[in-house]
Tab-separated table of N, CA, C and O in Angstrom:
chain	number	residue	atom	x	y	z
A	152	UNK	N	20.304	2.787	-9.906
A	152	UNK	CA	19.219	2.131	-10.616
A	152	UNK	C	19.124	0.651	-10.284
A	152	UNK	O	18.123	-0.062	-10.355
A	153	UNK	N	20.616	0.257	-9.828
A	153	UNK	CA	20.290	-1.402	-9.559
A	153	UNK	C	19.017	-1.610	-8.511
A	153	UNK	O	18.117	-2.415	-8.750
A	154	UNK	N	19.057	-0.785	-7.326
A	154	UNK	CA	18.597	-0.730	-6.641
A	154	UNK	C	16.646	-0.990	-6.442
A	154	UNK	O	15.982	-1.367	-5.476
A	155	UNK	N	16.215	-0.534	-7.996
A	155	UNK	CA	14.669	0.010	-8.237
A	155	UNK	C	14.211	-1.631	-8.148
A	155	UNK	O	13.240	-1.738	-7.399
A	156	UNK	N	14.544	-2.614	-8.574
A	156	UNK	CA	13.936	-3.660	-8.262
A	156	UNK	C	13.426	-4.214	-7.084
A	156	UNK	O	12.290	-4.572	-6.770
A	157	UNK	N	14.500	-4.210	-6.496
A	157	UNK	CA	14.199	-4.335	-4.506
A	157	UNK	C	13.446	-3.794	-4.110
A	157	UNK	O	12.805	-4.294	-3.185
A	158	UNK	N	13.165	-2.663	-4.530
A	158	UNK	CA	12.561	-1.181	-3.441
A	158	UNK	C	11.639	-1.238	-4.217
A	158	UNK	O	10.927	-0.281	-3.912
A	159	UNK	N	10.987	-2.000	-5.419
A	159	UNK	CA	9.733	-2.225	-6.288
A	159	UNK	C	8.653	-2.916	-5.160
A	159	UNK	O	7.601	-2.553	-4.634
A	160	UNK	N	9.670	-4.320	-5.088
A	160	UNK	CA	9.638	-5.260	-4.694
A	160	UNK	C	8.877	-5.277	-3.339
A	160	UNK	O	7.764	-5.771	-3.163
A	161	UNK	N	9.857	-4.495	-2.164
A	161	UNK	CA	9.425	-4.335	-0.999
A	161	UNK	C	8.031	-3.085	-1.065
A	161	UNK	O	7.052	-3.160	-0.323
A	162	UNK	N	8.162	-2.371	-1.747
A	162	UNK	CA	6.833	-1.674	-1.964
A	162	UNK	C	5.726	-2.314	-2.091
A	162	UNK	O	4.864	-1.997	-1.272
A	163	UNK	N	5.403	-3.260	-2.984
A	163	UNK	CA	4.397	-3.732	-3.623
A	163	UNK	C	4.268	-4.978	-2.765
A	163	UNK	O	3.268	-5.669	-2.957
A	164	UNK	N	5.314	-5.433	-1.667
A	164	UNK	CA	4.934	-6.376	-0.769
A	164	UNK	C	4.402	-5.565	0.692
A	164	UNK	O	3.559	-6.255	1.264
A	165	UNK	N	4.636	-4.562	1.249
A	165	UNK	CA	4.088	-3.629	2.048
A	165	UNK	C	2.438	-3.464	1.742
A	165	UNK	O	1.501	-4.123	2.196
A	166	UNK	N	2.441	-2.475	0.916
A	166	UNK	CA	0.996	-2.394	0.013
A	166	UNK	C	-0.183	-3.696	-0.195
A	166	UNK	O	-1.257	-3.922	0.362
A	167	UNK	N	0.276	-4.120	-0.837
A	167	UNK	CA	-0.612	-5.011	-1.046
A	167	UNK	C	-1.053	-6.009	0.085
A	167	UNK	O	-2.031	-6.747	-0.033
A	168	UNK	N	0.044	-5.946	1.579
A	168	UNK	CA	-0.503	-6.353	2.637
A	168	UNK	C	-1.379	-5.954	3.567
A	168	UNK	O	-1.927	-6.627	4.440
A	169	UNK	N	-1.503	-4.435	3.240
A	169	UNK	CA	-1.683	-3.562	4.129
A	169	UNK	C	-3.121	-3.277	3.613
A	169	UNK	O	-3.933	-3.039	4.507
A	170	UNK	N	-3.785	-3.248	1.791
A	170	UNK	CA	-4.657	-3.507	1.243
A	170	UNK	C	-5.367	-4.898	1.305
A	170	UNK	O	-6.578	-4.947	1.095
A	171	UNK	N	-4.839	-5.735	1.513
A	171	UNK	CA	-5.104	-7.221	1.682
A	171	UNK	C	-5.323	-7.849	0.078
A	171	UNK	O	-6.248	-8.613	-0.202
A	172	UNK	N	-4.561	-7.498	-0.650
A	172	UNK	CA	-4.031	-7.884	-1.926
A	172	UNK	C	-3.235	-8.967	-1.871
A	172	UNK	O	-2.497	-9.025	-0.888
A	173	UNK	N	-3.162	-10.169	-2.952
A	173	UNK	CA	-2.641	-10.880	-3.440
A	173	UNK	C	-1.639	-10.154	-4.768
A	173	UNK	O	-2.341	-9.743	-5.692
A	174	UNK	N	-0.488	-10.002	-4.916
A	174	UNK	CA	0.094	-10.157	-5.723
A	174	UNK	C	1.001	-10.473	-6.016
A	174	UNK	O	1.898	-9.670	-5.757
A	175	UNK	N	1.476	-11.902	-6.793
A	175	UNK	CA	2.475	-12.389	-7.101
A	175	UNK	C	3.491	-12.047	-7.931
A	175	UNK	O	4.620	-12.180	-7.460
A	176	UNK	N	3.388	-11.631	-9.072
A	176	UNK	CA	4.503	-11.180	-9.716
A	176	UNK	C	4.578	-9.393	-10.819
A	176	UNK	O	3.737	-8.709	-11.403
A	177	UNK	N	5.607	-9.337	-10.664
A	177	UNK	CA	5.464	-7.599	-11.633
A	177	UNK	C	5.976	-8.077	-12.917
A	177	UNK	O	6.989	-8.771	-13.008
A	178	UNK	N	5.354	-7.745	-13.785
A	178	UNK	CA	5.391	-8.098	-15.157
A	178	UNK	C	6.298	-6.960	-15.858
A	178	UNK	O	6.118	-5.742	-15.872
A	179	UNK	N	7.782	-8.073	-16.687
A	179	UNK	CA	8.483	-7.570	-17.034
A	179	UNK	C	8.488	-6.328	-17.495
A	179	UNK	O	9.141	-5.518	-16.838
A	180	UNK	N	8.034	-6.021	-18.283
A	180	UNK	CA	7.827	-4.699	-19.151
A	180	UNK	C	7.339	-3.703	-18.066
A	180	UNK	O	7.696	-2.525	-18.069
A	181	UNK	N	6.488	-4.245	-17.120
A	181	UNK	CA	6.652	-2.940	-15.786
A	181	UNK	C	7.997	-2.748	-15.329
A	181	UNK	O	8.435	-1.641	-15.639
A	182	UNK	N	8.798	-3.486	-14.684
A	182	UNK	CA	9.867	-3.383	-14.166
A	182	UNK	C	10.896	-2.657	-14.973
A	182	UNK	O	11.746	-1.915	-14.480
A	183	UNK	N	10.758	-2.925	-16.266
A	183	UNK	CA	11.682	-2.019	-17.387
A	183	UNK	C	11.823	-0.992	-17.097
A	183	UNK	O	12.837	-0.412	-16.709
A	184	UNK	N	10.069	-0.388	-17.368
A	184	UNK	CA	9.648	1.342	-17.398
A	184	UNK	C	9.996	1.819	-16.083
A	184	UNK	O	10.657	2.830	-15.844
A	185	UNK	N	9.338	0.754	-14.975
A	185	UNK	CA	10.203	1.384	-13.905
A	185	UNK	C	11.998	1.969	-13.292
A	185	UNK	O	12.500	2.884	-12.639
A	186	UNK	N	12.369	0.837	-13.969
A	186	UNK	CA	13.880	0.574	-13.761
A	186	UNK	C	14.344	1.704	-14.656
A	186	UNK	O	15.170	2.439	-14.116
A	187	UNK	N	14.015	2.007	-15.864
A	187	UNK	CA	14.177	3.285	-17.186
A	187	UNK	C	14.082	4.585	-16.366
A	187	UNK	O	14.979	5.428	-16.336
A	188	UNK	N	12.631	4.695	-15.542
A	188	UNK	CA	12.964	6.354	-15.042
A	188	UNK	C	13.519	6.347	-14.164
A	188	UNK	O	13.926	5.644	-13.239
A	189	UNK	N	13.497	7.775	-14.774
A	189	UNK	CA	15.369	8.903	-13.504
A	189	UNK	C	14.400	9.269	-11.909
A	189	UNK	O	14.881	9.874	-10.952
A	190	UNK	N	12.967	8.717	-11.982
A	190	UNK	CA	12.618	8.965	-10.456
A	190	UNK	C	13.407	10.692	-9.917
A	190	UNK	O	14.576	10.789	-9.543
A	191	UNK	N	12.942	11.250	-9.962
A	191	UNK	CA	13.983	12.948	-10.146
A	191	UNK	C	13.216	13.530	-7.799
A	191	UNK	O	13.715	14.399	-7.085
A	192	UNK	N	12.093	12.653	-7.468
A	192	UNK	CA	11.614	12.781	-6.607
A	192	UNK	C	11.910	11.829	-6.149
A	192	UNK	O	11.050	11.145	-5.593
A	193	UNK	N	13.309	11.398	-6.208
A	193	UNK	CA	13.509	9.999	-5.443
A	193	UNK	C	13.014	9.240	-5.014
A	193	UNK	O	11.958	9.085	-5.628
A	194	UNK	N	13.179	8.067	-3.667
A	194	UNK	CA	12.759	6.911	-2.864
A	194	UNK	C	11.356	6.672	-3.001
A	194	UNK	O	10.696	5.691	-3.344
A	195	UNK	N	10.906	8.588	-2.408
A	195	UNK	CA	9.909	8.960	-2.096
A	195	UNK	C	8.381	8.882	-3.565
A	195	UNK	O	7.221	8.475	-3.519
A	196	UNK	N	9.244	9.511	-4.688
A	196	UNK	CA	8.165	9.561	-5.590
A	196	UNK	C	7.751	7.884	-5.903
A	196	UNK	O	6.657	7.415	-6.214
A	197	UNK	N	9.157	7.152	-5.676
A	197	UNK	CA	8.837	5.686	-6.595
A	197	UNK	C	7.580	4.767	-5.519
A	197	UNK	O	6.492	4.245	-5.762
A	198	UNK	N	8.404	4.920	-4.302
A	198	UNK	CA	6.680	4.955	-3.074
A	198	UNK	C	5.772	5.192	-3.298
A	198	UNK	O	5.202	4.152	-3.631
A	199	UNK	N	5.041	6.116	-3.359
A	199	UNK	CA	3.774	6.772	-3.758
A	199	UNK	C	3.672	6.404	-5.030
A	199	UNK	O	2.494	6.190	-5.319
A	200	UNK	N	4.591	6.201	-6.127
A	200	UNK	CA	3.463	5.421	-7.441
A	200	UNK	C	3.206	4.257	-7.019
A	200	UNK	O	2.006	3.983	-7.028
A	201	UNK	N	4.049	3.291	-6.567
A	201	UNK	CA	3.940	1.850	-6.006
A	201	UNK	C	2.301	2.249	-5.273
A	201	UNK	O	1.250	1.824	-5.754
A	202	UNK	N	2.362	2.918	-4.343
A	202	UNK	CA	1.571	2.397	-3.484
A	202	UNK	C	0.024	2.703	-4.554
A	202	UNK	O	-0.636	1.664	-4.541
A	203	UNK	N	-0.571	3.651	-5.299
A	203	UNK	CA	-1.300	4.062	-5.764
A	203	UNK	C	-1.483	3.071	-6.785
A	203	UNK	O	-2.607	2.622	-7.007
A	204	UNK	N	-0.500	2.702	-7.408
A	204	UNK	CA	-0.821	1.650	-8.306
A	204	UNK	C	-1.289	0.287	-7.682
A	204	UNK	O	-2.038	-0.456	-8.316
A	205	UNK	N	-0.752	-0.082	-6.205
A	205	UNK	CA	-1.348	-0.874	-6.064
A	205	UNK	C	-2.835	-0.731	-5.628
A	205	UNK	O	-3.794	-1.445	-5.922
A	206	UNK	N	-2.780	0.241	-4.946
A	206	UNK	CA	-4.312	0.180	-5.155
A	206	UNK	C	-5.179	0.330	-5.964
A	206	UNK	O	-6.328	0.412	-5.532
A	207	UNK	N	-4.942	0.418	-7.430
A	207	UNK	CA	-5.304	1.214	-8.637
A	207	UNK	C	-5.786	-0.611	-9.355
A	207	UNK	O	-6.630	-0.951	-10.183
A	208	UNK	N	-4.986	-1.233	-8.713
A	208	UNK	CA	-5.117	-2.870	-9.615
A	208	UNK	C	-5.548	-3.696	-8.982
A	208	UNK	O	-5.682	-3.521	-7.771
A	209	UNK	N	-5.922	-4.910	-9.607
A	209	UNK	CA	-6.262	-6.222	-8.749
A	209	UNK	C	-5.715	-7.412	-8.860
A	209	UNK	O	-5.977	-8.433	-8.226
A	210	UNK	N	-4.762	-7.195	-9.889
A	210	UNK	CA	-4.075	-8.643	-9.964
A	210	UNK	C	-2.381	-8.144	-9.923
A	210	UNK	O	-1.677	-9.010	-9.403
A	211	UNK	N	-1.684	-7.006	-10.343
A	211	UNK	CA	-0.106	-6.782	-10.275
A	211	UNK	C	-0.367	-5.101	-10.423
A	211	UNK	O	-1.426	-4.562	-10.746
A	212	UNK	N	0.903	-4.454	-10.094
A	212	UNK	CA	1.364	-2.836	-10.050
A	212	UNK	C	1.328	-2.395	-11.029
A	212	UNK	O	1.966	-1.342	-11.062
A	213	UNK	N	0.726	-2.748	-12.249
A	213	UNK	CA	0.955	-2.069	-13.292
A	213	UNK	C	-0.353	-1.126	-13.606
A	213	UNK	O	-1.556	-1.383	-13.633
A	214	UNK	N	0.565	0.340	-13.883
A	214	UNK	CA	-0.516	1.379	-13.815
A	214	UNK	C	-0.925	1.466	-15.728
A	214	UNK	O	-0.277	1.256	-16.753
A	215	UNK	N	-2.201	1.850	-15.444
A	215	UNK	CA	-2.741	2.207	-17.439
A	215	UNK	C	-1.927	2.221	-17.756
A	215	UNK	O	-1.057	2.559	-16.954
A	216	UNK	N	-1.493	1.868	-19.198
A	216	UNK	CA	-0.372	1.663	-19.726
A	216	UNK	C	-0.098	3.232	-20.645
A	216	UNK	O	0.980	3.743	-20.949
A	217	UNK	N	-1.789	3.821	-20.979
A	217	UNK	CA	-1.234	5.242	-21.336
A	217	UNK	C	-1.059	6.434	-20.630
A	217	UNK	O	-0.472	7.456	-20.986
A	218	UNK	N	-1.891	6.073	-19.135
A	218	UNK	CA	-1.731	6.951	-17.727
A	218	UNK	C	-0.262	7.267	-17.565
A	218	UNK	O	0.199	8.408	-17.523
A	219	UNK	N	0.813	5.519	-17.433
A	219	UNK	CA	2.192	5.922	-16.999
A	219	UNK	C	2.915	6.822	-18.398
A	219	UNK	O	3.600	7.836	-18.262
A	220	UNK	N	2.568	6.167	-19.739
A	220	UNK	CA	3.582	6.871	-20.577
A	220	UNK	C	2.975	8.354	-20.779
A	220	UNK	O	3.483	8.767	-21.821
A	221	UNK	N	2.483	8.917	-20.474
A	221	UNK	CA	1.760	10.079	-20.263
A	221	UNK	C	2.742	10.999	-19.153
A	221	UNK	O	3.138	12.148	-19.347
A	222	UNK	N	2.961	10.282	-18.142
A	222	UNK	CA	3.113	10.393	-17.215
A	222	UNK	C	5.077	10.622	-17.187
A	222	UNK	O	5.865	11.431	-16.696
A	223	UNK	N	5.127	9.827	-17.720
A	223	UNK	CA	6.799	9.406	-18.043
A	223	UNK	C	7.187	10.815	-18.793
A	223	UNK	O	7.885	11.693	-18.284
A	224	UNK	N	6.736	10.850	-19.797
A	224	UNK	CA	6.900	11.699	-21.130
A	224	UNK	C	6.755	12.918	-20.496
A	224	UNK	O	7.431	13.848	-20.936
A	225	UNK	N	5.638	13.219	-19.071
A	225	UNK	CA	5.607	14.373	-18.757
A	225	UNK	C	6.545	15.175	-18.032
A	225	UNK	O	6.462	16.403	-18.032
A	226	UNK	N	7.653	14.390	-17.259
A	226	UNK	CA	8.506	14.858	-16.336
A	226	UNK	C	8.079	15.521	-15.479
A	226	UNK	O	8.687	16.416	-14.893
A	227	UNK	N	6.905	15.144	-15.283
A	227	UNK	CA	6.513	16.078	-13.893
A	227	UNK	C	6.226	14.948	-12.718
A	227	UNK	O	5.621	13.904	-12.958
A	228	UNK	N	6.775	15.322	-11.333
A	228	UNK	CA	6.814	14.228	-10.279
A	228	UNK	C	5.910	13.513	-10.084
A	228	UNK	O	4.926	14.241	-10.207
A	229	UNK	N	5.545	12.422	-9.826
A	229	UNK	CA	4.726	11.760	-9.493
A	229	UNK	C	3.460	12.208	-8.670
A	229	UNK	O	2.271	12.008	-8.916
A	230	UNK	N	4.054	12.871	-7.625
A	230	UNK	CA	3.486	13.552	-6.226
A	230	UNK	C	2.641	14.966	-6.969
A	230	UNK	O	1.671	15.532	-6.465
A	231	UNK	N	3.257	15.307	-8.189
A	231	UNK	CA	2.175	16.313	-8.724
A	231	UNK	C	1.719	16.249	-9.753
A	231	UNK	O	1.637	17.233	-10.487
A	232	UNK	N	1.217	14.833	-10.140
A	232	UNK	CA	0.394	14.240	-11.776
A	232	UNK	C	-0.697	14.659	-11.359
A	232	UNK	O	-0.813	14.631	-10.133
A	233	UNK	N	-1.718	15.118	-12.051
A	233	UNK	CA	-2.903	15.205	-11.893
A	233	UNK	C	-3.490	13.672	-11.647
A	233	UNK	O	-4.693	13.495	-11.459
């Protein structure tokens, strides 16, 4: 889990270059929820939310706030949320 910050980090700096996004910082309470899940689809699932969320926003990675706890609560992978 130490690890989810970095690999937030380098996600959302990939992405948002590659979108031609500005974004400076991930707002605590994202990094929490992120850092909190068990990611059960590893490297791979936390990738693909990063990247979707960044494209999902215009100013930082943070997805609807009732989309993710929806989402959290559901235990179902990322890669197969509706």
């Amino acid at each position: 889990m130490e690890d989810i910050p970095a690999l937030v980090e380098h996600f959302v700096e990939i992405y948002a270059r590659r979108m031609g996004k500005q974004i400076e910082h991930i707002p605590p309470e994202t990094m929490f929820a992120l850092v909190s899940y068990q990611w059960p689809g590893n490297i791979r699932e936390l990738q693909n939310f990063i990247e979707r969320s960044v494209i999902l926003t215009r100013q930082c990675p943070a997805p609807p706030s009732r989309e993710f706890e929806e989402w959290r609560r559901s235990g179902i992978p990322w890669s197969d949320y509706p």
